[in-house]
Amino acid sequence: MPPPFPVEAFPARTPAASQIFTTVLSHGPLTRADVARRAGLSAAAVTKAVRPLIEAGYLVEDAVEDAGTETRPALGRPANLVRVDAGRALFIGVKITGDEIFGVLTDLCCRIRVARNFPLTARAPGAVLASVAELAGELLTEADGFGVPVLGCGIAVSGEVDRAEGAVRYSPFLDWRDVPLAELAAMTTGLPVTVDNDVRALTVAEQWFGAGAGLSDFAVVTVGAGIGCGLVVHGRVVSGVHGVAGEIGHVVVDPAGPPCHCGRRGCLQAFAGDAEIVARVREATGTPVTDSAGALALAHAGHPGAREVYARAGEAIGRGIATVANLLGPERVIISGEGLAAYDLFAGQIRDAFTAAAFGSAARCELLTRPLSFDEWARGAAATAIGSFVRADR
Amino acid sequence: MPPPFPVEAFPARTPAASQIFTTVLSHGPLTRADVARRAGLSAAAVTKAVRPLIEAGYLVEDAVEDAGTETRPALGRPANLVRVDAGRALFIGVKITGDEIFGVLTDLCCRIRVARNFPLTARAPGAVLASVAELAGELLTEADGFGVPVLGCGIAVSGEVDRAEGAVRYSPFLDWRDVPLAELAAMTTGLPVTVDNDVRALTVAEQWFGAGAGLSDFAVVTVGAGIGCGLVVHGRVVSGVHGVAGEIGHVVVDPAGPPCHCGRRGCLQAFAGDAEIVARVREATGTPVTDSAGALALAHAGHPGAREVYARAGEAIGRGIATVANLLGPERVIISGEGLAAYDLFAGQIRDAFTAAAFGSAARCELLTRPLSFDEWARGAAATAIGSFVRADR
DNA sequence: TCTCTTATTTTCCTCTGTCAATGAAAGAAG
DNA sequence: CTTCTTTCATTGACAGAGGAAAATAAGAGA
C-alpha cells in the first residue's frame, strides 16, 4: 500500500541489486566474491550494486579483521566482508489475534528490539485499527530512542488475506470481510503497511532470516491453536490464486476420527489443535483440565490416556507433513508453533508417521523443529514489511 | 541433454523472445499488440523479436483476412495475426510403461500426426532403449514424408526422474535405478532428448497446449492405473527438490480403508486405482471380473455393489483434489486419465467430496475433466521436447 | 624484493528492451 | 472525396544493466 507521505526509499532499482541485498541479508556477512557466486552474477555487478547500498548505509563493509581465521583461505588477497547494518532502520510487526494484538519493533535484520502486546476488547475493524494505531504509536515512541527511522509496518492476520491489495478478505476469528486493512493502517500509522496471512508471514521470516534461508522449496508447519502451513515453492511463498494456501488444518486424516468444528470428522485440526487436544485429554482421563498447560502436565505426569492423545496428535501431524512432502517434494519442513511445548510428547510419532507415509525420495525431506514464542508471529509480520521495503517495486 | 550432433537451434536468444514465442504458441494467433499486452512488453520489443522468428519460419503472419469479423474492433488499423507455423518442425514423444511403449510424432503445436506403439518384452535399460530406438526410427521414417526436420524427442517415464540431468532415478515399473536415459537415447536416436516424469510431461502439455494455458497455478490429476498429480505453481511445473512431487496416489484418505500394495491402508490409490477398483468390484459383487472394462460394465448395468465401489473411488479422488486445492490454492484442477471412462460413475462424488473438503476460497477452484487417450501420454513427452527446444538455454 | 594467488575495481562493451516519432490502414465525419 | 480519428506496426535513438578483461590491491611465502 502506498504510504500516506513520502518515506525513505530503498536504493535498489535493479533486480540484481535486490538480489544482492537479500543474499547478504539472509547469508550474513559475505565477501563480494561470495555474493557474486551465490547470486550467479559477475563480481563487477556486485561491486557496482553494493556501492550505493553502502553509501545509503544499508550495507557496511567490515574491516579485514579476521573474525574467524579458520574460514579465511591462506592464499590470495584477504576478502572484505559485506554485511547488512541491522541498526540502519527499524520496522514494526503486528500480529492480530481474536483477543490480543502483539507488536514488535525489529531492526533491519528482523531481530526483535521491543515487544508489546495489548488485549483486544472489540473486533470491529475500527476498534482493532485503533488498537493497532495505539500499539504502533507506542512502538514508534520507543523507536525514537534508537535515532533511526521506522520504514514500514507489517500486519499479520489469520484467514484469507490479499497481500497485493492489502486487504483482509475473510478472517473467521475477527469476523471481517473485505477490510482494506493496509490502506486504513497506513493512514493511522503514517507508515507503508504490508498485510499478510499470519502463517505466510512466519514463512517469509523463515525464508529470509531463518531455517529456510537459501532454500527454494520448503514448508513451515505451525502447531498451536490451529495447524497451519506456509509453503515456499520455486523460491516464492505460495499464496494461492484466491488467497488461500497451506490449509493443512482441515485435511482429513481419518474420516472416522473425532468431529471437527468445521463440521467434518478427523481433520488434522481435530487431532492436534490446542483446544481439541485439551478436550480429548479431558475425555480420555476424565480430569477436568481446561487448558494446554493442564493437559500437558497430565501427559508429562505419565497419564497413559493423555499420552495417547498426544501420540495420536503427533501421528496426525506427521501424516499431514508427509502429504505436503509427497505433493511438493520440499527440501525441509520446519515444524514450529506454540504447540511445540509438547514436542517431546509427540516428536517420535511425527517422525514415524512421516517416514511411513512419505513416498520414495520425499522421505529425504528434512524435518526441523523450531520453538516459537508468540512474539515471533509479530516478527513474521515485520519480515513482510522488510520484504516489501527491500523490493518495493518488484 | 546435448545432442550427439549439431541440430537446428531455435533463434530466440533473449528471454523476451522465448516468452513471446510461447505466448503465441499457447494463445493461438495473436496480433503483435496483443502479444505485447499479454507478455507485458512494449510493442517495439515484439516487432523486433518476431522478425527473426518469422524469417526462420517458426512464426507466420496471416494475411489480414478477417477470419472472425466479430472479434475485430471496428476502429483503427486492422491487425495482422501472428501464429506458429505448426508444420515447421516435428517432434517425437515416447511414453514408456512396464509392458508397452507408445510413440507419437507431433508438429510444433504438439498435434499428433502419427502414433505407434510396441509391446515391451524386456525391461532392462538396454532392451527398452533398443525398442525406443526402433520406435523412434519408424517415426523418423514417417517424418521424412513431411519434409521437415524432427527437432527433438521427449521420453516420459513414471517414477522419479531428474529432468535436468536426463536421468531416471527410480522407476518401480521398469525396476530402473539411475539410468542416464537422455544421454543413451540421444546417442541411439541422434536427437536431443528430454526425459521427464510422465505426469509432469502431461502437465507440461496442458500448460502449453491445453486447459492450463495462461494459468499460473493449476493441477492435473490423472486417474488410471495409478493416481497421479502434476502441479504448476507460480507458472512453473513443480518437480520437487528430490525429483518427487505430486505423489497424491499414496496420500492416506482413510486409515481404515482397504490395504494398498504400498503396505499402508486407505491410500487414494487403494480406492481409485484401476486394478484396485476391479478387485473391489470383484469382492463386492462376487463376479469374477478381471479388468476395468468388466468392472465398468457391471457398474453400468446397475449392480449396486459395483456402483458403490465407484462412488467410494470418486469420494476418495474428490478428497485428494481438495487436499491439493487447500494446500496450493490453484485456479483450476484438470482431471484426466484413462480412468475417466468411468467418469459418469463418480463425477458426482468427486464434486461433492471436493466441495465438502475444500476450505473457504479454495472451493472456488474450478474442476475440469479432460478425457485422455493413451497416446496423449506420449504427446506429453513431445510437449517436454518442444519446451526444451524453445527455451534451449533459458 | 619478487612471485603467486585471490579479491576488488575500473574500463570498456554488448545487447536488450523502451521511448518517441512516424508510417499504415482502416472506418467515421463532414 | 477529403480529412480525422483510432489502433497497429516499425524505426531509430537511447539508457542502462550486467559481462569480460585488464588493472589494481593485498596478503603469504620464497
Coordinates of N, CA and C in Angstrom, one line a residue, chain A residues 44-220:
Chain A
A44 N 31.9 -7.9 -10.9 CA 31.7 -6.4 -11.3 C 30.3 -6.0 -10.9
A45 N 29.4 -6.8 -11.2 CA 28.0 -6.4 -10.9 C 27.8 -6.2 -9.4
V46 N 28.4 -7.0 -8.6 CA 28.3 -6.9 -7.2 C 28.9 -5.6 -6.7
T47 N 30.1 -5.4 -7.2 CA 30.8 -4.1 -6.8 C 29.9 -2.9 -7.1
K48 N 29.3 -2.9 -8.3 CA 28.5 -1.8 -8.7 C 27.2 -1.7 -7.8
A49 N 26.6 -2.8 -7.6 CA 25.4 -2.8 -6.8 C 25.6 -2.4 -5.4
V50 N 26.7 -2.9 -4.8 CA 27.0 -2.7 -3.4 C 27.3 -1.2 -3.1
R51 N 27.9 -0.6 -4.0 CA 28.3 0.8 -3.6 C 27.2 1.7 -3.1
P52 N 26.2 1.9 -3.9 CA 25.1 2.7 -3.5 C 24.4 2.3 -2.2
L53 N 24.4 0.9 -2.0 CA 23.8 0.4 -0.8 C 24.7 0.8 0.5
I54 N 26.0 0.8 0.3 CA 26.9 1.2 1.3 C 26.7 2.7 1.6
E55 N 26.7 3.4 0.5 CA 26.6 4.9 0.6 C 25.3 5.2 1.4
A56 N 24.2 4.5 1.1 CA 22.9 4.8 1.8 C 22.9 4.2 3.2
G57 N 24.0 3.5 3.5 CA 24.1 3.0 4.9 C 23.4 1.6 5.2
Y58 N 22.8 1.0 4.2 CA 22.2 -0.3 4.4 C 23.1 -1.4 4.5
L59 N 24.2 -1.3 3.8 CA 25.3 -2.3 4.0 C 26.5 -1.6 4.6
V60 N 27.3 -2.4 5.3 CA 28.6 -1.8 5.8 C 29.7 -2.9 5.4
E61 N 30.9 -2.3 5.3 CA 32.0 -3.2 5.0 C 32.8 -3.4 6.3
D62 N 33.0 -4.6 6.7 CA 33.8 -4.8 7.9 C 35.2 -4.7 7.5
A63 N 36.0 -4.2 8.5 CA 37.4 -4.2 8.4 C 37.9 -5.6 8.1
V64 N 39.1 -5.7 7.7 CA 39.6 -7.0 7.3 C 39.9 -7.9 8.5
E65 N 39.5 -7.4 9.7 CA 39.7 -8.2 10.9 C 39.3 -9.7 10.6
D66 N 40.2 -10.5 10.9 CA 39.9 -11.9 10.6 C 39.0 -12.6 11.7
A67 N 37.8 -12.2 11.7 CA 36.9 -12.7 12.7 C 36.6 -14.2 12.3
G68 N 37.5 -15.1 12.6 CA 37.3 -16.4 12.3 C 38.4 -16.8 11.2
T69 N 39.6 -16.9 11.7 CA 40.7 -17.2 10.8 C 40.5 -18.5 10.1
E70 N 39.9 -19.4 10.7 CA 39.8 -20.7 10.1 C 39.1 -20.7 8.8
T71 N 38.2 -19.7 8.6 CA 37.4 -19.8 7.3 C 38.2 -19.1 6.2
R72 N 39.1 -18.2 6.6 CA 39.9 -17.5 5.5 C 40.9 -18.4 4.8
P73 N 40.9 -18.4 3.5 CA 41.9 -19.2 2.8 C 43.3 -18.5 3.0
A74 N 44.3 -19.3 3.1 CA 45.6 -18.8 3.3 C 46.1 -18.0 2.2
L75 N 45.6 -18.3 1.0 CA 46.2 -17.7 -0.2 C 45.4 -16.5 -0.7
G76 N 46.0 -15.6 -1.4 CA 45.3 -14.6 -2.1 C 45.0 -13.4 -1.2
R77 N 44.5 -12.3 -1.8 CA 44.2 -11.1 -1.1 C 43.0 -11.4 -0.1
P78 N 43.2 -10.9 1.1 CA 42.1 -11.1 2.1 C 40.8 -10.5 1.6
A79 N 39.7 -11.1 1.9 CA 38.5 -10.6 1.4 C 37.9 -9.6 2.4
N80 N 37.1 -8.7 1.9 CA 36.3 -7.7 2.8 C 34.9 -8.2 2.9
L81 N 34.5 -8.3 4.1 CA 33.1 -8.8 4.3 C 32.1 -7.6 4.2
V82 N 31.1 -7.9 3.6 CA 29.9 -7.0 3.5 C 28.8 -7.6 4.3
R83 N 28.2 -6.7 5.1 CA 27.0 -7.2 5.8 C 26.0 -6.1 5.9
V84 N 24.8 -6.5 6.3 CA 23.7 -5.5 6.5 C 23.9 -4.8 7.8
D85 N 23.7 -3.5 7.8 CA 23.8 -2.7 9.0 C 22.4 -2.8 9.6
A86 N 22.3 -3.7 10.6 CA 21.0 -4.0 11.2 C 20.3 -2.8 11.8
G87 N 21.2 -1.9 12.3 CA 20.6 -0.8 13.0 C 20.3 0.4 12.1
R88 N 20.4 0.2 10.8 CA 20.1 1.3 9.9 C 18.7 1.7 9.9
A89 N 17.8 0.8 10.2 CA 16.3 1.1 10.1 C 15.6 0.2 11.0
L90 N 14.4 0.6 11.3 CA 13.5 -0.2 12.2 C 12.2 -0.5 11.4
F91 N 11.6 -1.6 11.9 CA 10.3 -2.0 11.3 C 9.4 -2.4 12.4
I92 N 8.1 -2.3 12.2 CA 7.1 -2.7 13.1 C 6.4 -3.9 12.6
G93 N 6.2 -4.9 13.5 CA 5.4 -6.0 13.1 C 4.2 -6.2 14.1
V94 N 3.0 -6.4 13.6 CA 1.9 -6.6 14.4 C 1.2 -7.9 14.1
K95 N 0.9 -8.7 15.1 CA 0.0 -9.9 14.8 C -1.3 -9.7 15.5
I96 N -2.4 -9.8 14.8 CA -3.7 -9.6 15.4 C -4.3 -11.0 15.6
T97 N -4.7 -11.3 16.8 CA -5.5 -12.5 17.1 C -6.9 -12.1 17.5
G98 N -7.7 -13.0 17.8 CA -9.1 -12.7 18.1 C -9.2 -11.9 19.4
D99 N -8.2 -12.0 20.3 CA -8.4 -11.4 21.6 C -7.2 -10.6 22.1
E100 N -6.2 -10.5 21.3 CA -5.0 -9.8 21.7 C -4.2 -9.4 20.4
I101 N -3.5 -8.3 20.6 CA -2.6 -8.0 19.5 C -1.1 -7.9 20.0
F102 N -0.2 -8.4 19.2 CA 1.2 -8.5 19.6 C 1.9 -7.5 18.7
G103 N 2.8 -6.8 19.2 CA 3.6 -5.9 18.4 C 5.1 -6.0 18.7
V104 N 5.9 -5.9 17.7 CA 7.4 -5.9 17.9 C 8.0 -4.7 17.1
L105 N 9.1 -4.3 17.6 CA 9.9 -3.3 16.8 C 11.2 -4.1 16.5
T106 N 11.5 -4.2 15.2 CA 12.7 -5.0 14.8 C 13.7 -4.1 14.1
D107 N 14.9 -4.6 14.0 CA 15.8 -3.9 13.2 C 15.8 -4.5 11.8
L108 N 16.7 -4.0 10.9 CA 16.6 -4.4 9.5 C 16.9 -5.9 9.3
C109 N 17.6 -6.5 10.3 CA 17.8 -7.9 10.2 C 16.7 -8.7 10.9
C110 N 15.6 -8.0 11.2 CA 14.5 -8.6 11.8 C 14.7 -9.2 13.2
R111 N 15.6 -8.6 13.9 CA 15.8 -9.0 15.3 C 14.9 -8.1 16.2
I112 N 14.2 -8.8 17.1 CA 13.3 -8.0 17.9 C 14.0 -7.1 18.9
R113 N 13.6 -5.8 18.9 CA 14.2 -4.9 19.8 C 13.3 -4.6 21.0
V114 N 12.0 -4.4 20.6 CA 11.0 -4.1 21.6 C 9.8 -5.0 21.3
A115 N 9.1 -5.5 22.4 CA 7.9 -6.2 22.1 C 6.8 -5.7 23.1
R116 N 5.6 -5.6 22.6 CA 4.5 -5.1 23.3 C 3.3 -5.9 23.0
N117 N 2.3 -6.0 23.9 CA 1.0 -6.6 23.5 C -0.1 -6.0 24.3
F118 N -1.2 -6.0 23.6 CA -2.5 -5.4 24.2 C -3.5 -6.5 24.1
P119 N -4.4 -6.4 25.1 CA -5.7 -7.2 24.9 C -6.5 -6.5 23.8
L120 N -7.4 -7.3 23.2 CA -8.2 -6.7 22.2 C -9.7 -6.9 22.7
T121 N -10.4 -5.8 22.9 CA -11.7 -5.9 23.5 C -12.8 -6.0 22.5
A122 N -12.6 -5.3 21.4 CA -13.7 -5.4 20.4 C -13.0 -5.8 19.1
R123 N -13.8 -6.4 18.2 CA -13.2 -7.0 17.0 C -13.6 -6.2 15.7
A124 N -14.4 -5.2 15.9 CA -14.8 -4.5 14.7 C -13.6 -3.8 14.1
P125 N -13.5 -3.7 12.8 CA -12.3 -3.1 12.1 C -11.9 -1.8 12.8
G126 N -12.8 -1.0 13.1 CA -12.5 0.3 13.6 C -11.8 0.2 15.0
A127 N -12.3 -0.6 15.8 CA -11.8 -0.8 17.1 C -10.4 -1.4 17.1
V128 N -10.3 -2.4 16.2 CA -9.0 -3.1 16.1 C -7.9 -2.1 15.5
L129 N -8.4 -1.3 14.6 CA -7.5 -0.3 14.0 C -7.0 0.6 15.0
A130 N -7.9 1.0 15.9 CA -7.5 2.0 16.9 C -6.4 1.3 17.8
S131 N -6.6 0.1 18.2 CA -5.6 -0.6 19.0 C -4.3 -0.7 18.2
V132 N -4.4 -1.1 17.0 CA -3.1 -1.2 16.2 C -2.4 0.2 16.2
A133 N -3.2 1.2 16.0 CA -2.6 2.6 15.9 C -1.9 2.9 17.3
E134 N -2.6 2.5 18.4 CA -2.0 2.8 19.7 C -0.7 2.0 19.9
L135 N -0.8 0.7 19.5 CA 0.4 -0.1 19.7 C 1.5 0.4 18.8
A136 N 1.2 0.8 17.6 CA 2.2 1.3 16.7 C 2.8 2.6 17.2
G137 N 1.9 3.4 17.8 CA 2.3 4.6 18.4 C 3.3 4.4 19.5
E138 N 3.0 3.5 20.4 CA 4.0 3.2 21.4 C 5.3 2.7 20.9
L139 N 5.2 1.9 19.9 CA 6.5 1.3 19.3 C 7.3 2.4 18.6
L140 N 6.5 3.3 18.0 CA 7.2 4.5 17.3 C 7.9 5.3 18.3
T141 N 7.3 5.5 19.5 CA 7.9 6.3 20.6 C 9.2 5.6 21.0
E142 N 9.1 4.3 21.2 CA 10.3 3.5 21.6 C 11.4 3.7 20.5
A143 N 10.9 3.7 19.3 CA 11.8 3.8 18.1 C 12.6 5.1 18.2
D144 N 12.0 6.2 18.7 CA 12.7 7.4 18.7 C 14.0 7.3 19.4
G145 N 14.0 6.5 20.4 CA 15.3 6.3 21.2 C 16.4 5.7 20.4
F146 N 16.1 5.1 19.3 CA 17.2 4.5 18.5 C 17.8 5.5 17.5
G147 N 17.1 6.5 17.3 CA 17.6 7.5 16.3 C 17.6 7.1 14.9
V148 N 16.9 6.0 14.6 CA 16.8 5.7 13.1 C 15.3 5.6 12.8
P149 N 15.0 5.8 11.5 CA 13.6 5.8 11.1 C 13.0 4.4 11.1
V150 N 11.7 4.4 11.3 CA 10.9 3.2 11.1 C 10.4 3.3 9.7
L151 N 10.7 2.2 8.9 CA 10.4 2.3 7.5 C 9.3 1.5 7.0
G152 N 8.6 0.8 7.9 CA 7.5 0.0 7.4 C 6.8 -0.7 8.5
C153 N 5.6 -1.1 8.3 CA 4.8 -1.8 9.3 C 4.2 -3.0 8.6
G154 N 4.3 -4.2 9.2 CA 3.7 -5.4 8.7 C 2.6 -5.8 9.6
I155 N 1.5 -6.3 9.1 CA 0.4 -6.8 10.0 C 0.0 -8.2 9.5
A156 N 0.0 -9.1 10.5 CA -0.4 -10.5 10.2 C -1.7 -10.8 10.8
V157 N -2.5 -11.4 9.9 CA -3.9 -11.8 10.4 C -4.1 -13.2 9.9
S158 N -4.8 -14.0 10.7 CA -5.1 -15.3 10.1 C -6.3 -15.2 9.2
G159 N -6.4 -16.1 8.3 CA -7.5 -16.1 7.4 C -7.1 -15.8 6.0
E160 N -8.0 -15.4 5.2 CA -7.7 -15.1 3.8 C -7.3 -13.7 3.6
V161 N -6.1 -13.5 3.1 CA -5.6 -12.1 3.0 C -5.0 -12.0 1.6
D162 N -5.3 -10.8 1.0 CA -4.8 -10.5 -0.3 C -3.7 -9.5 -0.1
R163 N -2.4 -10.0 0.0 CA -1.3 -9.1 0.3 C -1.1 -8.0 -0.7
A164 N -1.3 -8.3 -2.0 CA -1.1 -7.3 -3.0 C -2.0 -6.2 -2.9
E165 N -3.3 -6.5 -2.5 CA -4.2 -5.4 -2.3 C -4.2 -4.8 -0.9
G166 N -3.6 -5.6 0.0 CA -3.5 -5.1 1.4 C -4.9 -5.3 2.1
A167 N -5.7 -6.3 1.6 CA -7.0 -6.4 2.2 C -7.2 -7.8 2.8
V168 N -7.9 -7.7 3.9 CA -8.3 -9.0 4.6 C -9.6 -9.4 3.9
R169 N -9.5 -10.5 3.2 CA -10.7 -11.0 2.5 C -11.7 -11.6 3.5
Y170 N -11.2 -12.5 4.4 CA -12.1 -13.1 5.3 C -11.3 -13.6 6.5
S171 N -11.7 -13.1 7.7 CA -11.0 -13.6 8.9 C -12.1 -14.1 9.8
P172 N -12.1 -15.4 10.0 CA -13.1 -16.0 10.9 C -13.0 -15.5 12.3
F173 N -11.7 -15.4 12.8 CA -11.6 -15.0 14.2 C -12.0 -13.6 14.5
L174 N -11.8 -12.7 13.5 CA -12.2 -11.3 13.7 C -13.6 -11.1 13.1
D175 N -14.1 -12.0 12.3 CA -15.3 -11.9 11.6 C -15.3 -10.6 10.7
W176 N -14.2 -10.6 10.0 CA -14.0 -9.5 9.0 C -14.2 -10.0 7.6
R177 N -14.7 -9.1 6.8 CA -14.8 -9.5 5.3 C -14.4 -8.3 4.5
D178 N -13.4 -8.5 3.6 CA -13.0 -7.4 2.7 C -12.7 -6.1 3.4
V179 N -11.8 -6.2 4.4 CA -11.4 -5.0 5.1 C -10.1 -4.5 4.5
P180 N -10.0 -3.3 3.9 CA -8.8 -2.8 3.3 C -7.8 -2.3 4.4
L181 N -7.3 -3.3 5.1 CA -6.5 -3.0 6.3 C -5.3 -2.2 6.0
A182 N -4.6 -2.5 5.0 CA -3.3 -1.9 4.7 C -3.5 -0.4 4.5
E183 N -4.5 0.0 3.8 CA -4.8 1.4 3.5 C -5.2 2.1 4.8
L184 N -6.1 1.5 5.5 CA -6.5 2.1 6.8 C -5.3 2.3 7.8
A185 N -4.5 1.2 7.9 CA -3.5 1.3 8.9 C -2.4 2.3 8.4
A186 N -2.2 2.3 7.1 CA -1.2 3.3 6.6 C -1.6 4.7 7.0
M187 N -2.9 4.9 6.9 CA -3.5 6.2 7.2 C -3.2 6.6 8.7
T188 N -3.5 5.6 9.6 CA -3.4 5.9 11.0 C -1.9 5.9 11.5
T189 N -1.1 5.1 10.9 CA 0.3 5.0 11.4 C 1.2 5.9 10.7
G190 N 0.8 6.3 9.5 CA 1.8 7.1 8.7 C 2.9 6.3 8.1
L191 N 2.8 5.0 8.1 CA 3.9 4.1 7.6 C 3.3 3.3 6.4
P192 N 4.3 2.9 5.5 CA 3.8 1.9 4.5 C 3.5 0.6 5.2
V193 N 2.3 0.1 4.9 CA 1.8 -1.1 5.6 C 1.7 -2.3 4.7
T194 N 2.2 -3.4 5.1 CA 2.0 -4.7 4.4 C 1.2 -5.6 5.2
V195 N 0.1 -6.1 4.6 CA -0.7 -7.0 5.3 C -0.6 -8.4 4.7
D196 N -0.5 -9.4 5.6 CA -0.4 -10.8 5.0 C -1.0 -11.7 6.0
N197 N -1.2 -12.9 5.5 CA -1.7 -14.0 6.3 C -0.6 -14.3 7.4
D198 N -1.0 -14.7 8.6 CA -0.1 -14.9 9.6 C 0.9 -16.0 9.4
V199 N 0.4 -17.1 8.9 CA 1.4 -18.2 8.6 C 2.3 -17.9 7.5
R200 N 1.8 -17.2 6.5 CA 2.7 -16.8 5.4 C 3.7 -15.8 5.9
A201 N 3.3 -15.0 6.8 CA 4.3 -14.0 7.3 C 5.4 -14.8 8.1
L202 N 5.0 -15.7 8.8 CA 6.1 -16.5 9.5 C 7.0 -17.2 8.5
T203 N 6.4 -17.7 7.4 CA 7.1 -18.4 6.4 C 8.1 -17.4 5.8
V204 N 7.7 -16.2 5.5 CA 8.6 -15.2 5.0 C 9.8 -15.0 5.9
A205 N 9.5 -14.9 7.2 CA 10.6 -14.7 8.2 C 11.5 -15.9 8.1
E206 N 11.0 -17.1 8.0 CA 12.0 -18.2 7.9 C 12.7 -18.2 6.6
Q207 N 12.1 -17.7 5.6 CA 12.7 -17.7 4.3 C 13.9 -16.7 4.2
W208 N 13.7 -15.6 4.9 CA 14.7 -14.5 4.8 C 15.7 -14.6 6.0
F209 N 15.2 -15.0 7.1 CA 16.0 -14.9 8.3 C 16.2 -16.1 9.1
G210 N 15.6 -17.2 8.6 CA 15.6 -18.4 9.5 C 16.0 -19.6 8.8
A211 N 15.4 -20.7 9.1 CA 15.9 -22.0 8.6 C 15.5 -22.3 7.1
G212 N 14.8 -21.4 6.5 CA 14.5 -21.5 5.1 C 15.4 -20.7 4.2
A213 N 16.4 -20.0 4.8 CA 17.2 -19.1 4.0 C 18.0 -19.9 3.0
G214 N 17.9 -19.5 1.8 CA 18.7 -20.2 0.7 C 18.0 -21.4 0.1
L215 N 16.9 -21.8 0.7 CA 16.2 -22.9 0.1 C 15.1 -22.5 -0.9
S216 N 15.0 -23.2 -1.9 CA 14.0 -22.8 -2.9 C 12.6 -23.5 -2.6
D217 N 12.7 -24.6 -1.9 CA 11.4 -25.3 -1.6 C 11.4 -25.8 -0.2
F218 N 10.6 -25.2 0.6 CA 10.4 -25.7 2.0 C 9.0 -25.4 2.5
A219 N 8.7 -25.9 3.6 CA 7.4 -25.7 4.2 C 7.5 -25.4 5.7
V220 N 6.6 -24.6 6.2 CA 6.6 -24.3 7.6 C 5.3 -24.8 8.1

